[in-house]
Short mmCIF file of C-alpha atoms and ligand atoms in Angstrom, two decimals:
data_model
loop_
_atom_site.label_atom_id
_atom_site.label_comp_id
_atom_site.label_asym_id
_atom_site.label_seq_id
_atom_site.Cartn_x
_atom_site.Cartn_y
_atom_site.Cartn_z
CA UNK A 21 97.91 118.31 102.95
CA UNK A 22 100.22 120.72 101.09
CA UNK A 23 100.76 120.78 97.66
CA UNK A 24 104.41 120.64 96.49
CA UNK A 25 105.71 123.69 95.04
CA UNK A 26 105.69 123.02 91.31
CA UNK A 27 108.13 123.70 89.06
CA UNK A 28 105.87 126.23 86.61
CA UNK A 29 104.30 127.33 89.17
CA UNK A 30 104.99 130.87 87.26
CA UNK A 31 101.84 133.47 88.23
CA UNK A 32 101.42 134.19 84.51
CA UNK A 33 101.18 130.75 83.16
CA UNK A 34 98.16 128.44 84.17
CA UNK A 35 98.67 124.97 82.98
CA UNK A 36 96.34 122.83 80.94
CA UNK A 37 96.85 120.41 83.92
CA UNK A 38 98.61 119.48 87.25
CA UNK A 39 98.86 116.43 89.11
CA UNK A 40 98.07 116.46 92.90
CA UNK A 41 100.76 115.13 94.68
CA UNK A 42 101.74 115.59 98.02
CA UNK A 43 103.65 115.35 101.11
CA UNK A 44 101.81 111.79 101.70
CA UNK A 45 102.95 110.38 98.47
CA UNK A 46 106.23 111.43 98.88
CA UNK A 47 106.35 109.42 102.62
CA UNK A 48 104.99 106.49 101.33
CA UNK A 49 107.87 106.43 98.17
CA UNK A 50 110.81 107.20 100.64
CA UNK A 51 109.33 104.11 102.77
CA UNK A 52 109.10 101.88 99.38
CA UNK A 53 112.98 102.57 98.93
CA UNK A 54 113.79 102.46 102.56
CA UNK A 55 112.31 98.73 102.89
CA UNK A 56 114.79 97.44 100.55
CA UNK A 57 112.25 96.25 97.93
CA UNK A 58 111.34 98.68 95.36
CA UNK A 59 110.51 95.93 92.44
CA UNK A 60 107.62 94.64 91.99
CA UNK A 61 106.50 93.20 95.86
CA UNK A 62 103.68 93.18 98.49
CA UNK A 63 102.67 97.31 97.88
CA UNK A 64 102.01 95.85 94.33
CA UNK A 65 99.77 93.47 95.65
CA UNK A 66 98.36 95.95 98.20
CA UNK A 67 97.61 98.84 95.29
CA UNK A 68 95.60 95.91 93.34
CA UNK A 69 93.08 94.51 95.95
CA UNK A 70 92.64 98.33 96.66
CA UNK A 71 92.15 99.25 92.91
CA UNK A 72 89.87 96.33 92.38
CA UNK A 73 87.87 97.62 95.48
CA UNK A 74 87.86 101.21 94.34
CA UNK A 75 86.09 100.41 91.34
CA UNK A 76 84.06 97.55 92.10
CA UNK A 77 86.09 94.52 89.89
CA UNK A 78 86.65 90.97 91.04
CA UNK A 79 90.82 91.45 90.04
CA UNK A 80 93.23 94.29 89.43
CA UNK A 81 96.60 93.20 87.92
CA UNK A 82 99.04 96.13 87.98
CA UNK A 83 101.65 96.32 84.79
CA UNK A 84 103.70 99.43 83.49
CA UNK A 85 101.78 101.16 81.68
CA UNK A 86 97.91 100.94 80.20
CA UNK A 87 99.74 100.29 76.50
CA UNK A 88 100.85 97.26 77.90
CA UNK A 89 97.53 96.14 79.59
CA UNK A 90 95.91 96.57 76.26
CA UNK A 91 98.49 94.72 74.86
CA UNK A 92 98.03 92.12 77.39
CA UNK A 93 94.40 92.09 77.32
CA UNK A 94 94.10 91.24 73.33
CA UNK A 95 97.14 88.41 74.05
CA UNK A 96 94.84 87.23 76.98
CA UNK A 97 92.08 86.95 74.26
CA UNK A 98 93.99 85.22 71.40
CA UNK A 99 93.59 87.99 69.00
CA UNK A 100 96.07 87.92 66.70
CA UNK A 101 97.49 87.69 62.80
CA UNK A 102 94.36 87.48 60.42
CA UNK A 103 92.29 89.54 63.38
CA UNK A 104 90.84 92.38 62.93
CA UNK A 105 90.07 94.96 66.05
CA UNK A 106 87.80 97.60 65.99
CA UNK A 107 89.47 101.08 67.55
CA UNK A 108 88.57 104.69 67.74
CA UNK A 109 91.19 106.65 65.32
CA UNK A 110 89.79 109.61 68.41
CA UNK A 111 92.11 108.55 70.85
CA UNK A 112 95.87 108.45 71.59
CA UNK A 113 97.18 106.13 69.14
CA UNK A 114 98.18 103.23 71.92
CA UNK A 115 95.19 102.42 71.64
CA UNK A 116 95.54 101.38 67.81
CA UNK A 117 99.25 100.38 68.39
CA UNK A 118 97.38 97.94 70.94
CA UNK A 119 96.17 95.97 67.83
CA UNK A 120 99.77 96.07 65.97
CA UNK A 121 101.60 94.12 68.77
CA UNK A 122 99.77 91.42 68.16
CA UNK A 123 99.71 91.35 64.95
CA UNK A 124 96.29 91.91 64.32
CA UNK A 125 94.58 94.46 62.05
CA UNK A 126 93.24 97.97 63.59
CA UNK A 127 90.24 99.05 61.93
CA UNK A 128 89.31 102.50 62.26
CA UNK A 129 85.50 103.28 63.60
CA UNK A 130 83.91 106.73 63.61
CA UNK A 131 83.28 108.55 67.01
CA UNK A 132 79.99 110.19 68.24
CA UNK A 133 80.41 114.06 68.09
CA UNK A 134 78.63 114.65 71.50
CA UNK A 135 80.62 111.93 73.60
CA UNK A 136 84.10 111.27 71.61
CA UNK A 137 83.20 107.74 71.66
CA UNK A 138 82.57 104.68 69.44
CA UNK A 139 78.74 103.63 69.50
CA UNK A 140 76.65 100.89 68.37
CA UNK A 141 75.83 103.13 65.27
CA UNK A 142 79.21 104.01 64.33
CA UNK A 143 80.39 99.99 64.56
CA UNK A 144 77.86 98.42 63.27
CA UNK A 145 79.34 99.50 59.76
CA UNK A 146 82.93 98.33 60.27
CA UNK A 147 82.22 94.38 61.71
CA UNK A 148 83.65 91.76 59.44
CA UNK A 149 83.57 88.20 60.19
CA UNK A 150 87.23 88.57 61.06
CA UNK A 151 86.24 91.25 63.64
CA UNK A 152 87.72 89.74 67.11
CA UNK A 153 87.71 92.40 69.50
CA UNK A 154 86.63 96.28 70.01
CA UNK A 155 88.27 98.20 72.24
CA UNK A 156 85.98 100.78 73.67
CA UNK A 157 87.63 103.98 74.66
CA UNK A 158 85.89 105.72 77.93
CA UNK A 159 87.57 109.23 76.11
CA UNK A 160 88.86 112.20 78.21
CA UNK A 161 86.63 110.38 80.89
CA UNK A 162 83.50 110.32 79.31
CA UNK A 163 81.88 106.75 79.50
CA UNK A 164 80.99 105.17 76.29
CA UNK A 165 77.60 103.48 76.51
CA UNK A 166 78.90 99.98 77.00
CA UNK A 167 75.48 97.91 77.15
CA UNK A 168 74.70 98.99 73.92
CA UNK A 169 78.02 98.08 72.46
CA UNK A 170 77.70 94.66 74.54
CA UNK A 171 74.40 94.12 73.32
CA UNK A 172 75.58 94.49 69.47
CA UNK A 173 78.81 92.43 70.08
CA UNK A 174 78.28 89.64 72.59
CA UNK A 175 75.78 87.84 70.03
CA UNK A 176 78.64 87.49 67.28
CA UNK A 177 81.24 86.85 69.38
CA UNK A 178 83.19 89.80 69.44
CA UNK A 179 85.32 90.89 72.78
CA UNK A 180 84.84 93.96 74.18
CA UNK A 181 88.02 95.51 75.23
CA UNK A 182 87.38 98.59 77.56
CA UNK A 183 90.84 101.55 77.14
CA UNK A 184 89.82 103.20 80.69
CA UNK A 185 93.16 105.37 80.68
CA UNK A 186 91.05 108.38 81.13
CA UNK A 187 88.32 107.16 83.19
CA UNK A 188 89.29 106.27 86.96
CA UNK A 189 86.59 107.76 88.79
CA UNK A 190 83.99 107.75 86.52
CA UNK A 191 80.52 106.43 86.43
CA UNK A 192 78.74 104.20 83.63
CA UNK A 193 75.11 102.74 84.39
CA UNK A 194 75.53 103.71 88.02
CA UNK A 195 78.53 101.35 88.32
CA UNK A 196 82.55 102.33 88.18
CA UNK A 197 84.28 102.14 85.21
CA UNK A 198 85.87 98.67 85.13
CA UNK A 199 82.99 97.09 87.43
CA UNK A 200 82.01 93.73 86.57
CA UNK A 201 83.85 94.45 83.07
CA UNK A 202 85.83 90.97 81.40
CA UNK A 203 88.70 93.51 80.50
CA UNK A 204 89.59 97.40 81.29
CA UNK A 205 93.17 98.59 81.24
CA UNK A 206 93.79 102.16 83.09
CA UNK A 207 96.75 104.60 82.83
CA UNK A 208 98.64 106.33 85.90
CA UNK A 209 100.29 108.62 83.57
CA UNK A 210 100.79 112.43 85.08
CA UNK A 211 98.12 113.67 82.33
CA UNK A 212 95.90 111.17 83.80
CA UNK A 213 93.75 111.94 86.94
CA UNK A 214 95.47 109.13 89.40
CA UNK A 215 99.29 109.33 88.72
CA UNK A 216 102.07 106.89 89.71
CA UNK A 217 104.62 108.12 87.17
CA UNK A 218 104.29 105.86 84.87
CA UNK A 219 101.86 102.55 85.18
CA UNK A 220 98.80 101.02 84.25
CA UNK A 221 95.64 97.78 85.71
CA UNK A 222 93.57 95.76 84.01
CA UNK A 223 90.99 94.93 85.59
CA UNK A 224 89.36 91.94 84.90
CA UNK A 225 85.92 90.02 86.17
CA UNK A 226 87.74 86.21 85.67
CA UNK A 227 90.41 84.92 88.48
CA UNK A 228 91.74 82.67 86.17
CA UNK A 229 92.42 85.64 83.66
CA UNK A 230 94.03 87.50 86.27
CA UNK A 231 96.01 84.58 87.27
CA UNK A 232 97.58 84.61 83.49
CA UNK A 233 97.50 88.11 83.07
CA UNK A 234 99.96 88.61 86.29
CA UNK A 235 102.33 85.01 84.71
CA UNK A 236 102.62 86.75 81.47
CA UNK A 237 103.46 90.11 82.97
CA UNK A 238 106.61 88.43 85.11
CA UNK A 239 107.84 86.25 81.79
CA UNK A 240 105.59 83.65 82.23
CA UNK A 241 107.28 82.74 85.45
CA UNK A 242 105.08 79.98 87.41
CA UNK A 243 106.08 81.40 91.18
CA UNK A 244 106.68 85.47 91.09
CA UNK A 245 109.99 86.90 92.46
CA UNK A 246 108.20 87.99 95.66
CA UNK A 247 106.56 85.03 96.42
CA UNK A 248 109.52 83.19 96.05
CA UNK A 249 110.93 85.96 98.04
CA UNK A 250 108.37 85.87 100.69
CA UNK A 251 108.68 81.83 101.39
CA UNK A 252 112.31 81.43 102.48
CA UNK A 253 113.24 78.59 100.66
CA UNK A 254 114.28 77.55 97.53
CA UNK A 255 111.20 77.62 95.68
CA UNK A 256 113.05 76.70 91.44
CA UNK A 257 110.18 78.32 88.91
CA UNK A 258 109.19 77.07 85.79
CA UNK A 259 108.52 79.43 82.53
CA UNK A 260 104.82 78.11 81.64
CA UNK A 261 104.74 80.20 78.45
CA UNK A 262 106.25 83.02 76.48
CA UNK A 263 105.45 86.32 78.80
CA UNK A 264 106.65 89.74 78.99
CA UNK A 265 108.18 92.29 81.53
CA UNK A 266 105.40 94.22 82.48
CA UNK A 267 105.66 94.80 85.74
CA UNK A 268 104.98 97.87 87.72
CA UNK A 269 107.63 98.96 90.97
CA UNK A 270 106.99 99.12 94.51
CA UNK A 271 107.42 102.36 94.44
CA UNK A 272 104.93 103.22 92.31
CA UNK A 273 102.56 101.56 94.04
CA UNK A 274 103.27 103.03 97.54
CA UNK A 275 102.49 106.26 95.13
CA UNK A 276 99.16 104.78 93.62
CA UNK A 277 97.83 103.78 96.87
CA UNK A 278 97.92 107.45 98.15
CA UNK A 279 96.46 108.54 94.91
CA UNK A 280 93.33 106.16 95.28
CA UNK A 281 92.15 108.28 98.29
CA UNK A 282 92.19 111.14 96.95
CA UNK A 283 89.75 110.39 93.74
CA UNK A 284 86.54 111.13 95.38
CA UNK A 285 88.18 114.51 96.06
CA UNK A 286 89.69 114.85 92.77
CA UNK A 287 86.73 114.26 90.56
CA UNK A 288 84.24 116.75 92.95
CA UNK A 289 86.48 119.68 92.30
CA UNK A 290 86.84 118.61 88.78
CA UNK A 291 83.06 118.51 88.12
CA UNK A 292 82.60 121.94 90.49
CA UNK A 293 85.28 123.58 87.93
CA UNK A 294 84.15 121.85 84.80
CA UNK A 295 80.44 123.24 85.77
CA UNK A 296 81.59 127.02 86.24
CA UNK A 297 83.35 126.72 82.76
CA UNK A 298 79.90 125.95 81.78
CA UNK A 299 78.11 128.97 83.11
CA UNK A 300 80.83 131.33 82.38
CA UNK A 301 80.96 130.33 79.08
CA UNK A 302 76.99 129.48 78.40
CA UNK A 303 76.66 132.29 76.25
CA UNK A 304 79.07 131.96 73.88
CA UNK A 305 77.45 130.92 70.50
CA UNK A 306 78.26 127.62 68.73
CA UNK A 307 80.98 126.75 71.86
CA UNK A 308 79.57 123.33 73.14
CA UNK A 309 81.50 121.90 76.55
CA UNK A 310 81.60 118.09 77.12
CA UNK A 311 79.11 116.84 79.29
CA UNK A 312 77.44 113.47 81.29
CA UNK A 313 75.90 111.48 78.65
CA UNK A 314 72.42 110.35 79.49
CA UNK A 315 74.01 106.54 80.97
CA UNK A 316 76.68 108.19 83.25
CA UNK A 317 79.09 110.55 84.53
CA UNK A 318 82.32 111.93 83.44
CA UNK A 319 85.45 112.71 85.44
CA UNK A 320 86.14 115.16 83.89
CA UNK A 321 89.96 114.37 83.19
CA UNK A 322 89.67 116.60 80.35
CA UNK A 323 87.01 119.30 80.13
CA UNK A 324 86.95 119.48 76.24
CA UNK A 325 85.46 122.44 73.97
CA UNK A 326 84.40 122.37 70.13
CA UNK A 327 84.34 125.32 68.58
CA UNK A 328 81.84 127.07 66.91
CA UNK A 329 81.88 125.53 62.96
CA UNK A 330 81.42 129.36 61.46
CA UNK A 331 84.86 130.66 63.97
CA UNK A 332 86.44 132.60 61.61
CA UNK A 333 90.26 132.11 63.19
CA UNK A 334 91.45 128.78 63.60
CA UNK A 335 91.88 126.19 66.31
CA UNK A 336 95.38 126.60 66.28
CA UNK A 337 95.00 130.24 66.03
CA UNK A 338 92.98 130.38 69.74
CA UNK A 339 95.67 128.37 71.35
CA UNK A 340 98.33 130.25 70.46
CA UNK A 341 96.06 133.50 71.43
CA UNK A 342 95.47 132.01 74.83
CA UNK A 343 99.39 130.99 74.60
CA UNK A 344 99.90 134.29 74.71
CA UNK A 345 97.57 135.57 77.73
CA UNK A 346 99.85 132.89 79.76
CA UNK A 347 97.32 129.84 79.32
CA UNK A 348 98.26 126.59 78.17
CA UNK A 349 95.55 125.22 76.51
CA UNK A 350 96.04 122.11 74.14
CA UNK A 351 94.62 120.69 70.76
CA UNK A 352 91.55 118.36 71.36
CA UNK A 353 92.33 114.73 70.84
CA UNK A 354 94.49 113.36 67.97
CA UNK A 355 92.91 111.24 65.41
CA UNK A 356 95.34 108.07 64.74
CA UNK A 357 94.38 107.89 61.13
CA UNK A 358 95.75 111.37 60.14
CA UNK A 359 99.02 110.08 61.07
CA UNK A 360 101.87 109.20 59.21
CA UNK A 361 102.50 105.99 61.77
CA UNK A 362 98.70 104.61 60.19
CA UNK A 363 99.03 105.41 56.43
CA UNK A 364 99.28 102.26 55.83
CA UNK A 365 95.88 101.32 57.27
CA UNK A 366 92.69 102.07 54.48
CA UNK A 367 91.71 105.37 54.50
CA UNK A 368 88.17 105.59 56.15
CA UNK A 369 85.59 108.62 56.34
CA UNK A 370 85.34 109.70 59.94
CA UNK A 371 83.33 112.26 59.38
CA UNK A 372 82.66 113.28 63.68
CA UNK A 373 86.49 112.10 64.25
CA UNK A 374 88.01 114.75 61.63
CA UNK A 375 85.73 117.55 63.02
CA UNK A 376 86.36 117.07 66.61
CA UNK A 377 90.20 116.48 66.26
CA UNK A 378 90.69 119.52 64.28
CA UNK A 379 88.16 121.94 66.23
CA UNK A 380 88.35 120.96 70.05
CA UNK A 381 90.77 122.24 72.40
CA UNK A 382 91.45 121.22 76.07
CA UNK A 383 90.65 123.53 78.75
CA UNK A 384 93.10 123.99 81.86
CA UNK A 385 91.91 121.98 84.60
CA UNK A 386 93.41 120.81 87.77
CA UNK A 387 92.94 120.40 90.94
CA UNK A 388 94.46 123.51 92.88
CA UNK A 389 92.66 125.90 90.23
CA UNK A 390 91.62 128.72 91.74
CA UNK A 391 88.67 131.07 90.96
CA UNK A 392 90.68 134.04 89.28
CA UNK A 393 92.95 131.31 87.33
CA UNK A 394 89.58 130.37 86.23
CA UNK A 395 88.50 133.83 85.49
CA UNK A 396 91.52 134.79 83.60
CA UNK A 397 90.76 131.52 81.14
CA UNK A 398 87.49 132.32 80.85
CA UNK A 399 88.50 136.27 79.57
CA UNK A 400 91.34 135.30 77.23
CA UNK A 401 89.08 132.12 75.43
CA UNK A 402 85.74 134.68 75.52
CA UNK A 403 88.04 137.81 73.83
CA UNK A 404 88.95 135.08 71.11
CA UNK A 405 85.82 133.29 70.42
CA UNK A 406 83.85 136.31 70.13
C1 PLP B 1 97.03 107.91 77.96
C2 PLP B 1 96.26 106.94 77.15
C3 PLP B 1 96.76 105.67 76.84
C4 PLP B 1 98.17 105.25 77.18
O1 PLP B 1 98.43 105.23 78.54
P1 PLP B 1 99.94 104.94 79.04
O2 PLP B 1 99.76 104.62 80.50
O3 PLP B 1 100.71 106.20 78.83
O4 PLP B 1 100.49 103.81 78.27
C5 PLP B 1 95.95 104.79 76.15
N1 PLP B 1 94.72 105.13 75.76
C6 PLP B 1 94.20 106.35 76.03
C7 PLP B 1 92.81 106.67 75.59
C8 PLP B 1 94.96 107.30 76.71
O5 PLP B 1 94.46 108.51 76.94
#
């Protein structure tokens, strides 16, 4: 395989992150477009069994992006006006917005400091008895400890919505993400590990969810447009119930597939690189790396740092320091509830959230990263973090 020549694929600037395309994906695109049928068809329904395979769930339903399969996953529930949902305010803020469309209530939960992620503990505090559903983020690709959050939830009722955008290819009680799971939603965004442009799956144990989930994605439509397609004859289909368009392109699949054999790949070199970064930075003082939590294994789609709580230059400050040694390193996550898009939500004290958004920063990682691009990371964060 040989990697397309990027873009900013400048020698003095080393990206935060790269996708890994190549000349494979671009065949099986150009075959898409050459069939004829580039909408929604049978490399759709191809990319799903072999997504539901890849990470061990009864049904994959493929939709444009992993907004929308949260969105469709709190629909599929019910949740709505008078609901409340549990979120991170650590996490891209779809992930709240997933609460909005429905017309339910987001309510923010504090984050663990060593994982990024909701816990037992840290919702406990926030569950009302209009609490309807949590949706668990698996951030940057580090697996939130699920059968603990099942174990407080299931008993009252609550869903459990799982935001997997990060976390294709990563491991949580020895399982995939998404295994066995009643709802996951995953993103094929380029800053996410498997990329089909734009798109997103929810995975779901239930046939009979996944049977709605894939109606309301095509408008409610009782037959889809390829399967009328696909029979010949004039098959007239009836609109069961208000749906949506969310439906992903053939094209993007025939993309996807290619992508799903390369994970095994992707995540080894990610771990190999995220582990250096480890050693070559183990004796800075204070600087902690994310790691496997004791119940799984990360992907490592973003190998995040906190910063030593005594630094005396800023966060900010080291990024635009390694900005200019040629390194494009970014903020850590956002927190949703310092925005100006949540000030109407109550103000909460996220104590964990507050101090990882404003001192983490992600590291470059990708996987064609060489050794010296490594190096050269490694110098320009050490000579700032002295
Ligand atoms: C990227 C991301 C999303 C949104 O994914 P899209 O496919 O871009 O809609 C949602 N949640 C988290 C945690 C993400 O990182």
């Amino acid at each position: 395989m040989t990697a397309l020549s990027q873009p900013d694929a400048d020698l003095t600037t080393i990206p935060v992150m790269r996708p890994w395309l190549g000349e494979e994906e671009v065949a099986a695109a150009a075959e898409a477009v050459a069939s004829g049928w580039i909408a929604q068809g049978p490399r759709v329904r191809a990319f799903e069994e072999e997504f539901a395979r890849r990470v061990g769930a009864a049904e994959a339903v493929a939709v444009s992006n992993c907004t929308t399969a949260l969105h469709l996953a709190l629909h599929l529930l019910g949740v709505g006006p008078g609901d409340e949902v549990v979120v991170p305010s650590f996490s891209f803020i779809a992930t709240t917005n997933a609460a909005r469309y429905v017309g339910a209530r987001p309510v923010f939960a504090d984050v663990d400091l060593a994982t990024g992620n909701l816990t037992a503990d840290t919702v406990a505090p926030v569950l009302t008895d209009r609490t309807r559903a949590v949706i668990v983020v698996h951030q940057a690709g580090v697996p939130a400890d699920t059968r603990s959050l099942r174990d407080l939830l299931e008993p009252r009722g609550v869903a459990v919505v799982e935001d997997a955008a990060c976390a294709i290819g990563s491991t949580v009680y020895g399982r995939p993400v998404g295994a066995g799971v009643d709802l996951a939603a995953f993103s094929f965004h380029p800053r996410k590990l498997v990329t089909t442009g734009e798109g997103g799956m929810l995975t779901t144990r239930s046939p009979e969810v996944a049977t709605r989930a894939r109606r309301l994605r095509e408008h409610g439509m009782s037959v889809s447009a390829a399967d009328r397609h696909a029979r010949g004859s004039v098959t007239p289909e009836q609109y069961l119930e208000p749906g949506f368009n969310f439906r992903m392109t053939d094209v993007q699949a025939a993309i996807g597939r290619v992508q799903l054999t390369r994970i095994d790949a992707m995540v080894s070199r990610r771990r190999e690189l995220a582990s250096r970064y480890r050693e070559l930075l183990a004796d800075v003082p204070g600087l902690r790396l994310v790691a496997d939590p004791p119940w799984g294994t990360t992907n490592y789609q973003s190998c995040w740092a906190l910063l030593p709580p005594d630094l005396p230059v800023s966060r900010d400050d080291v990024l635009a320091q390694l900005a200019g040694a040629g390194i494009s390193a970014r903020r850590g996550i956002m927190a949703a509830h310092l925005e100006p898009a949540c000030a109407d939500l109550p103000r909460r004290e996220l104590p964990a959230t507050e101090r990882l958004t404003a001192d983490s920063l992600i590291l470059p990682l990708y996987h064609q990263m060489t050794e010296p691009e490594q190096d050269r990371v490694v110098t320009a964060l050490r000579a700032v973090v002295r």
